[in-house]
Amino acid sequence: DGGITQSPKYLFRKEGQNVTLSCEQNLNHDAMYWYRQDPGQGLRLIYYSQIVNDFQKGDIAEGYSVSREKKESFPLTVTSAQKNPTAFYLCASSLQGSTDTQYFGPGTRLTVL
Amino acid sequence: QKEVEQDPGPLSVPEGAIVSLNCTYSNSAFQYFMWYRQYSRKGPELLMYTYSSGNKEDGRFTAQVDKSSKYISLFIRDSQPSDSATYLCAGGSTLGRLYFGRGTQLTVWP
């Protein structure tokens, strides 16, 4: 059963802690993306990667970091430098780039306590 | 100016109504346009994909792109309560990423 999985579904973090959100896809897609969604804000791009071992900053990369060591995995770390991390985080993948449909995972809701 | 502008609504219509959702974009290089539907607390799912200008129809859904006015539309005929969701428009060129609108929240009441 192909698709994108994100874990955990809910995540709670204390202030000052780094947390890592998992994103895995078995669609054999080259490109992967991380978005943040806040109420009324739509999707804002954090980072994206078009090939393994390469990634680019999106519009709101400050306070986040990513790695792309394997084609199927694109973890996102929310660092303590991110001042307002409480949000819904969505991972997506596409076959190659922006011309291809992006398929989204179910999302991770991060709450800072 | 944002790359893609979308009125967030909310929009509330009775069952059976025709719904019109609209976006504008500013980047003339955009050639690919998508509409996604997102149910509450779920990931978005692709509804329509169009290339360049023109119409595309899929069941009760019709997507229109007018590149001359940089206008994107989604029409839903015979709307159903199950259509209640947030609808996101997006545009992109060949340069590696999509730009999304803020999303329009739609409620279809029985």
PDB file of C-alpha atoms in Angstrom:
ATOM      1  CA  ASP A   1       0.000   0.000   0.000  1.00  0.00           C
ATOM      2  CA  GLY A   2       1.843   3.085  -1.263  1.00  0.00           C
ATOM      3  CA  GLY A   3       1.754   6.452   0.409  1.00  0.00           C
ATOM      4  CA  ILE A   4       3.270   8.935   2.774  1.00  0.00           C
ATOM      5  CA  THR A   5       3.427   8.346   6.490  1.00  0.00           C
ATOM      6  CA  GLN A   6       4.102  10.895   9.182  1.00  0.00           C
ATOM      7  CA  SER A   7       4.765  10.187  12.807  1.00  0.00           C
ATOM      8  CA  PRO A   8       3.805  10.877  15.430  1.00  0.00           C
ATOM      9  CA  LYS A   9       0.285  12.171  14.825  1.00  0.00           C
ATOM     10  CA  TYR A  10       0.445  14.352  17.952  1.00  0.00           C
ATOM     11  CA  LEU A  11       3.599  15.652  19.582  1.00  0.00           C
ATOM     12  CA  PHE A  12       4.082  17.700  22.698  1.00  0.00           C
ATOM     13  CA  ARG A  13       7.272  19.586  23.370  1.00  0.00           C
ATOM     14  CA  LYS A  14       8.568  21.578  26.254  1.00  0.00           C
ATOM     15  CA  GLU A  15      10.080  24.941  25.524  1.00  0.00           C
ATOM     16  CA  GLY A  16      13.790  24.699  24.770  1.00  0.00           C
ATOM     17  CA  GLN A  17      13.636  21.166  23.389  1.00  0.00           C
ATOM     18  CA  ASN A  18      14.409  20.044  19.867  1.00  0.00           C
ATOM     19  CA  VAL A  19      11.979  17.576  18.317  1.00  0.00           C
ATOM     20  CA  THR A  20      12.137  15.578  15.089  1.00  0.00           C
ATOM     21  CA  LEU A  21       9.117  14.840  12.923  1.00  0.00           C
ATOM     22  CA  SER A  22       9.275  11.781  10.724  1.00  0.00           C
ATOM     23  CA  CYS A  23       8.189  11.598   7.072  1.00  0.00           C
ATOM     24  CA  GLU A  24       8.523   8.445   4.975  1.00  0.00           C
ATOM     25  CA  GLN A  25       7.255   7.695   1.457  1.00  0.00           C
ATOM     26  CA  ASN A  26       7.249   4.500  -0.583  1.00  0.00           C
ATOM     27  CA  LEU A  27       6.072   6.122  -3.819  1.00  0.00           C
ATOM     28  CA  ASN A  28       9.604   6.298  -5.241  1.00  0.00           C
ATOM     29  CA  HIS A  29       9.230  10.068  -5.489  1.00  0.00           C
ATOM     30  CA  ASP A  30      12.309  12.219  -5.944  1.00  0.00           C
ATOM     31  CA  ALA A  31      10.996  15.424  -4.370  1.00  0.00           C
ATOM     32  CA  MET A  32       9.834  15.917  -0.792  1.00  0.00           C
ATOM     33  CA  TYR A  33       8.473  18.965   1.044  1.00  0.00           C
ATOM     34  CA  TRP A  34       7.687  20.213   4.522  1.00  0.00           C
ATOM     35  CA  TYR A  35       4.890  22.707   5.147  1.00  0.00           C
ATOM     36  CA  ARG A  36       3.575  24.399   8.206  1.00  0.00           C
ATOM     37  CA  GLN A  37      -0.119  25.197   8.520  1.00  0.00           C
ATOM     38  CA  ASP A  38      -1.571  27.677  11.006  1.00  0.00           C
ATOM     39  CA  PRO A  39      -5.258  28.614  11.189  1.00  0.00           C
ATOM     40  CA  GLY A  40      -6.117  30.985   8.350  1.00  0.00           C
ATOM     41  CA  GLN A  41      -2.555  30.920   7.000  1.00  0.00           C
ATOM     42  CA  GLY A  42      -2.672  28.238   4.341  1.00  0.00           C
ATOM     43  CA  LEU A  43       0.448  26.175   3.676  1.00  0.00           C
ATOM     44  CA  ARG A  44       3.823  27.783   4.193  1.00  0.00           C
ATOM     45  CA  LEU A  45       6.882  26.017   2.797  1.00  0.00           C
ATOM     46  CA  ILE A  46       9.649  25.272   5.285  1.00  0.00           C
ATOM     47  CA  TYR A  47      12.126  23.169   3.286  1.00  0.00           C
ATOM     48  CA  TYR A  48      12.096  21.075   0.150  1.00  0.00           C
ATOM     49  CA  SER A  49      14.379  18.530  -1.438  1.00  0.00           C
ATOM     50  CA  GLN A  50      14.451  17.498  -5.072  1.00  0.00           C
ATOM     51  CA  ILE A  51      17.159  14.852  -4.796  1.00  0.00           C
ATOM     52  CA  VAL A  52      18.967  12.909  -2.108  1.00  0.00           C
ATOM     53  CA  ASN A  53      21.595  14.856  -0.151  1.00  0.00           C
ATOM     54  CA  ASP A  54      20.271  18.201  -1.379  1.00  0.00           C
ATOM     55  CA  PHE A  55      17.605  20.541  -0.013  1.00  0.00           C
ATOM     56  CA  GLN A  56      16.559  24.181  -0.244  1.00  0.00           C
ATOM     57  CA  LYS A  57      15.065  26.622   2.220  1.00  0.00           C
ATOM     58  CA  GLY A  58      11.476  27.603   1.747  1.00  0.00           C
ATOM     59  CA  ASP A  59       9.757  30.730   3.002  1.00  0.00           C
ATOM     60  CA  ILE A  60       9.989  30.078   6.753  1.00  0.00           C
ATOM     61  CA  ALA A  61      13.132  27.943   7.301  1.00  0.00           C
ATOM     62  CA  GLU A  62      14.410  29.768  10.392  1.00  0.00           C
ATOM     63  CA  GLY A  63      14.381  27.512  13.440  1.00  0.00           C
ATOM     64  CA  TYR A  64      14.039  24.313  11.397  1.00  0.00           C
ATOM     65  CA  SER A  65      16.497  21.821   9.950  1.00  0.00           C
ATOM     66  CA  VAL A  66      16.177  18.846   7.616  1.00  0.00           C
ATOM     67  CA  SER A  67      18.219  16.016   6.147  1.00  0.00           C
ATOM     68  CA  ARG A  68      17.752  13.866   3.058  1.00  0.00           C
ATOM     69  CA  GLU A  69      20.063  10.897   3.404  1.00  0.00           C
ATOM     70  CA  LYS A  70      17.626   8.448   1.801  1.00  0.00           C
ATOM     71  CA  LYS A  71      15.184   8.934  -1.042  1.00  0.00           C
ATOM     72  CA  GLU A  72      12.236   7.736   1.019  1.00  0.00           C
ATOM     73  CA  SER A  73      12.891   9.776   4.174  1.00  0.00           C
ATOM     74  CA  PHE A  74      12.864  13.520   4.904  1.00  0.00           C
ATOM     75  CA  PRO A  75      12.839  14.206   8.674  1.00  0.00           C
ATOM     76  CA  LEU A  76      12.210  17.698  10.002  1.00  0.00           C
ATOM     77  CA  THR A  77      13.775  18.936  13.241  1.00  0.00           C
ATOM     78  CA  VAL A  78      12.067  21.787  15.040  1.00  0.00           C
ATOM     79  CA  THR A  79      14.785  23.447  17.077  1.00  0.00           C
ATOM     80  CA  SER A  80      14.554  25.562  20.195  1.00  0.00           C
ATOM     81  CA  ALA A  81      15.311  28.556  17.974  1.00  0.00           C
ATOM     82  CA  GLN A  82      11.823  28.331  16.478  1.00  0.00           C
ATOM     83  CA  LYS A  83       9.921  30.868  18.572  1.00  0.00           C
ATOM     84  CA  ASN A  84       6.381  29.756  17.841  1.00  0.00           C
ATOM     85  CA  PRO A  85       6.448  26.091  16.826  1.00  0.00           C
ATOM     86  CA  THR A  86       2.889  25.112  17.745  1.00  0.00           C
ATOM     87  CA  ALA A  87       1.294  24.228  14.386  1.00  0.00           C
ATOM     88  CA  PHE A  88       0.147  21.467  12.062  1.00  0.00           C
ATOM     89  CA  TYR A  89       3.068  20.117  10.004  1.00  0.00           C
ATOM     90  CA  LEU A  90       2.517  18.486   6.635  1.00  0.00           C
ATOM     91  CA  CYS A  91       4.961  16.478   4.570  1.00  0.00           C
ATOM     92  CA  ALA A  92       4.465  15.978   0.844  1.00  0.00           C
ATOM     93  CA  SER A  93       6.214  14.292  -2.031  1.00  0.00           C
ATOM     94  CA  SER A  94       6.073  14.494  -5.812  1.00  0.00           C
ATOM     95  CA  LEU A  95       7.564  12.468  -8.614  1.00  0.00           C
ATOM     96  CA  GLN A  96      10.040  15.118  -9.670  1.00  0.00           C
ATOM     97  CA  GLY A  97       9.252  18.769  -9.061  1.00  0.00           C
ATOM     98  CA  SER A  98       6.656  21.488  -9.081  1.00  0.00           C
ATOM     99  CA  THR A  99       5.093  20.253 -12.309  1.00  0.00           C
ATOM    100  CA  ASP A 100       4.036  17.051 -10.607  1.00  0.00           C
ATOM    101  CA  THR A 101       1.196  16.471  -8.206  1.00  0.00           C
ATOM    102  CA  GLN A 102       2.189  16.713  -4.570  1.00  0.00           C
ATOM    103  CA  TYR A 103       0.840  13.974  -2.343  1.00  0.00           C
ATOM    104  CA  PHE A 104       0.453  14.806   1.306  1.00  0.00           C
ATOM    105  CA  GLY A 105       0.843  12.816   4.470  1.00  0.00           C
ATOM    106  CA  PRO A 106      -1.705  12.906   7.311  1.00  0.00           C
ATOM    107  CA  GLY A 107       0.201  15.555   9.258  1.00  0.00           C
ATOM    108  CA  THR A 108       1.711  15.953  12.720  1.00  0.00           C
ATOM    109  CA  ARG A 109       0.207  18.358  15.226  1.00  0.00           C
ATOM    110  CA  LEU A 110       2.957  19.833  17.400  1.00  0.00           C
ATOM    111  CA  THR A 111       2.094  21.594  20.629  1.00  0.00           C
ATOM    112  CA  VAL A 112       4.594  23.410  22.798  1.00  0.00           C
ATOM    113  CA  LEU A 113       3.748  23.237  26.473  1.00  0.00           C
TER     114      LEU A 113
ATOM    115  CA  GLN B   1       2.355  40.738  -2.771  1.00  0.00           C
ATOM    116  CA  LYS B   2       1.812  37.043  -2.229  1.00  0.00           C
ATOM    117  CA  GLU B   3       2.286  34.726  -5.163  1.00  0.00           C
ATOM    118  CA  VAL B   4      -1.233  33.315  -4.776  1.00  0.00           C
ATOM    119  CA  GLU B   5      -4.135  35.163  -3.155  1.00  0.00           C
ATOM    120  CA  GLN B   6      -7.267  33.411  -1.965  1.00  0.00           C
ATOM    121  CA  ASP B   7     -10.216  34.678   0.052  1.00  0.00           C
ATOM    122  CA  PRO B   8     -10.337  32.528   3.196  1.00  0.00           C
ATOM    123  CA  GLY B   9     -14.125  32.845   3.555  1.00  0.00           C
ATOM    124  CA  PRO B  10     -15.835  31.191   5.312  1.00  0.00           C
ATOM    125  CA  LEU B  11     -18.363  30.328   2.640  1.00  0.00           C
ATOM    126  CA  SER B  12     -21.660  28.714   3.608  1.00  0.00           C
ATOM    127  CA  VAL B  13     -24.153  27.397   1.031  1.00  0.00           C
ATOM    128  CA  PRO B  14     -27.222  25.126   1.006  1.00  0.00           C
ATOM    129  CA  GLU B  15     -27.035  21.626  -0.404  1.00  0.00           C
ATOM    130  CA  GLY B  16     -27.459  21.614  -4.177  1.00  0.00           C
ATOM    131  CA  ALA B  17     -25.995  25.075  -4.713  1.00  0.00           C
ATOM    132  CA  ILE B  18     -23.283  25.870  -7.242  1.00  0.00           C
ATOM    133  CA  VAL B  19     -20.118  26.912  -5.462  1.00  0.00           C
ATOM    134  CA  SER B  20     -17.508  29.183  -6.989  1.00  0.00           C
ATOM    135  CA  LEU B  21     -14.040  29.350  -5.426  1.00  0.00           C
ATOM    136  CA  ASN B  22     -11.466  31.757  -6.790  1.00  0.00           C
ATOM    137  CA  CYS B  23      -7.797  32.664  -6.590  1.00  0.00           C
ATOM    138  CA  THR B  24      -5.514  35.159  -8.247  1.00  0.00           C
ATOM    139  CA  TYR B  25      -1.802  34.821  -8.820  1.00  0.00           C
ATOM    140  CA  SER B  26       0.967  37.261  -9.635  1.00  0.00           C
ATOM    141  CA  ASN B  27       3.711  35.167 -11.261  1.00  0.00           C
ATOM    142  CA  SER B  28       3.436  35.106 -15.057  1.00  0.00           C
ATOM    143  CA  ALA B  29       5.685  32.034 -15.165  1.00  0.00           C
ATOM    144  CA  PHE B  30       3.054  29.833 -13.532  1.00  0.00           C
ATOM    145  CA  GLN B  31       1.822  27.149 -15.889  1.00  0.00           C
ATOM    146  CA  TYR B  32       0.581  24.458 -13.516  1.00  0.00           C
ATOM    147  CA  PHE B  33      -2.432  24.944 -11.292  1.00  0.00           C
ATOM    148  CA  MET B  34      -3.940  22.655  -8.710  1.00  0.00           C
ATOM    149  CA  TRP B  35      -6.878  22.549  -6.349  1.00  0.00           C
ATOM    150  CA  TYR B  36      -6.617  20.559  -3.159  1.00  0.00           C
ATOM    151  CA  ARG B  37      -9.364  19.649  -0.701  1.00  0.00           C
ATOM    152  CA  GLN B  38      -8.546  19.366   2.979  1.00  0.00           C
ATOM    153  CA  TYR B  39     -10.864  17.940   5.589  1.00  0.00           C
ATOM    154  CA  SER B  40     -10.398  19.049   9.167  1.00  0.00           C
ATOM    155  CA  ARG B  41      -7.142  17.763  10.728  1.00  0.00           C
ATOM    156  CA  LYS B  42      -6.244  15.775   7.599  1.00  0.00           C
ATOM    157  CA  GLY B  43      -3.656  16.184   4.854  1.00  0.00           C
ATOM    158  CA  PRO B  44      -4.765  17.887   1.626  1.00  0.00           C
ATOM    159  CA  GLU B  45      -5.776  15.678  -1.296  1.00  0.00           C
ATOM    160  CA  LEU B  46      -5.548  16.636  -4.945  1.00  0.00           C
ATOM    161  CA  LEU B  47      -8.871  17.515  -6.539  1.00  0.00           C
ATOM    162  CA  MET B  48      -7.960  19.031  -9.893  1.00  0.00           C
ATOM    163  CA  TYR B  49      -4.794  19.596 -11.917  1.00  0.00           C
ATOM    164  CA  THR B  50      -4.699  21.892 -14.923  1.00  0.00           C
ATOM    165  CA  TYR B  51      -1.964  23.019 -17.252  1.00  0.00           C
ATOM    166  CA  SER B  52      -1.966  26.521 -18.765  1.00  0.00           C
ATOM    167  CA  SER B  53      -5.290  28.153 -19.624  1.00  0.00           C
ATOM    168  CA  GLY B  54      -8.612  26.452 -20.160  1.00  0.00           C
ATOM    169  CA  ASN B  55     -11.198  24.318 -18.423  1.00  0.00           C
ATOM    170  CA  LYS B  56     -11.055  20.864 -16.940  1.00  0.00           C
ATOM    171  CA  GLU B  57     -14.071  18.945 -15.756  1.00  0.00           C
ATOM    172  CA  ASP B  58     -14.271  15.954 -13.441  1.00  0.00           C
ATOM    173  CA  GLY B  59     -17.721  14.938 -12.321  1.00  0.00           C
ATOM    174  CA  ARG B  60     -19.263  17.780 -10.345  1.00  0.00           C
ATOM    175  CA  PHE B  61     -16.007  19.753 -10.334  1.00  0.00           C
ATOM    176  CA  THR B  62     -14.754  22.172 -12.994  1.00  0.00           C
ATOM    177  CA  ALA B  63     -11.442  24.004 -12.834  1.00  0.00           C
ATOM    178  CA  GLN B  64     -10.803  27.103 -14.931  1.00  0.00           C
ATOM    179  CA  VAL B  65      -7.586  28.972 -15.559  1.00  0.00           C
ATOM    180  CA  ASP B  66      -7.459  32.371 -17.241  1.00  0.00           C
ATOM    181  CA  LYS B  67      -3.807  33.263 -17.671  1.00  0.00           C
ATOM    182  CA  SER B  68      -4.587  36.621 -19.244  1.00  0.00           C
ATOM    183  CA  SER B  69      -6.157  37.822 -15.998  1.00  0.00           C
ATOM    184  CA  LYS B  70      -4.160  35.468 -13.717  1.00  0.00           C
ATOM    185  CA  TYR B  71      -7.367  34.024 -12.331  1.00  0.00           C
ATOM    186  CA  ILE B  72      -8.025  30.457 -11.125  1.00  0.00           C
ATOM    187  CA  SER B  73     -11.501  29.121 -10.380  1.00  0.00           C
ATOM    188  CA  LEU B  74     -13.083  25.947  -9.077  1.00  0.00           C
ATOM    189  CA  PHE B  75     -16.796  25.315  -9.544  1.00  0.00           C
ATOM    190  CA  ILE B  76     -18.709  22.682  -7.629  1.00  0.00           C
ATOM    191  CA  ARG B  77     -22.112  21.739  -9.012  1.00  0.00           C
ATOM    192  CA  ASP B  78     -24.866  20.159  -6.928  1.00  0.00           C
ATOM    193  CA  SER B  79     -22.847  20.697  -3.760  1.00  0.00           C
ATOM    194  CA  GLN B  80     -23.172  18.107  -0.999  1.00  0.00           C
ATOM    195  CA  PRO B  81     -22.553  18.262   2.763  1.00  0.00           C
ATOM    196  CA  SER B  82     -19.577  15.955   2.149  1.00  0.00           C
ATOM    197  CA  ASP B  83     -17.995  18.804   0.135  1.00  0.00           C
ATOM    198  CA  SER B  84     -17.597  20.757   3.380  1.00  0.00           C
ATOM    199  CA  ALA B  85     -13.847  21.267   3.662  1.00  0.00           C
ATOM    200  CA  THR B  86     -11.087  23.783   3.077  1.00  0.00           C
ATOM    201  CA  TYR B  87     -10.136  24.237  -0.577  1.00  0.00           C
ATOM    202  CA  LEU B  88      -6.588  25.265  -1.418  1.00  0.00           C
ATOM    203  CA  CYS B  89      -5.449  26.590  -4.786  1.00  0.00           C
ATOM    204  CA  ALA B  90      -1.844  26.343  -5.896  1.00  0.00           C
ATOM    205  CA  GLY B  91       0.305  27.423  -8.814  1.00  0.00           C
ATOM    206  CA  GLY B  92       3.793  26.630  -9.988  1.00  0.00           C
ATOM    207  CA  SER B  93       6.293  26.973 -12.760  1.00  0.00           C
ATOM    208  CA  THR B  94       9.094  24.545 -13.539  1.00  0.00           C
ATOM    209  CA  LEU B  95      11.364  25.868 -10.815  1.00  0.00           C
ATOM    210  CA  GLY B  96      10.840  23.302  -8.096  1.00  0.00           C
ATOM    211  CA  ARG B  97       7.992  24.359  -5.828  1.00  0.00           C
ATOM    212  CA  LEU B  98       4.318  25.174  -5.599  1.00  0.00           C
ATOM    213  CA  TYR B  99       2.775  28.296  -4.094  1.00  0.00           C
ATOM    214  CA  PHE B 100      -0.429  27.827  -2.152  1.00  0.00           C
ATOM    215  CA  GLY B 101      -3.266  30.181  -1.353  1.00  0.00           C
ATOM    216  CA  ARG B 102      -4.564  30.522   2.214  1.00  0.00           C
ATOM    217  CA  GLY B 103      -7.478  28.176   1.564  1.00  0.00           C
ATOM    218  CA  THR B 104     -11.241  28.838   1.536  1.00  0.00           C
ATOM    219  CA  GLN B 105     -13.356  27.154   4.189  1.00  0.00           C
ATOM    220  CA  LEU B 106     -16.600  25.837   2.689  1.00  0.00           C
ATOM    221  CA  THR B 107     -19.650  24.564   4.558  1.00  0.00           C
ATOM    222  CA  VAL B 108     -22.545  22.948   2.688  1.00  0.00           C
ATOM    223  CA  TRP B 109     -25.575  22.622   4.930  1.00  0.00           C
ATOM    224  CA  PRO B 110     -28.388  20.113   4.331  1.00  0.00           C
TER     225      PRO B 110
END
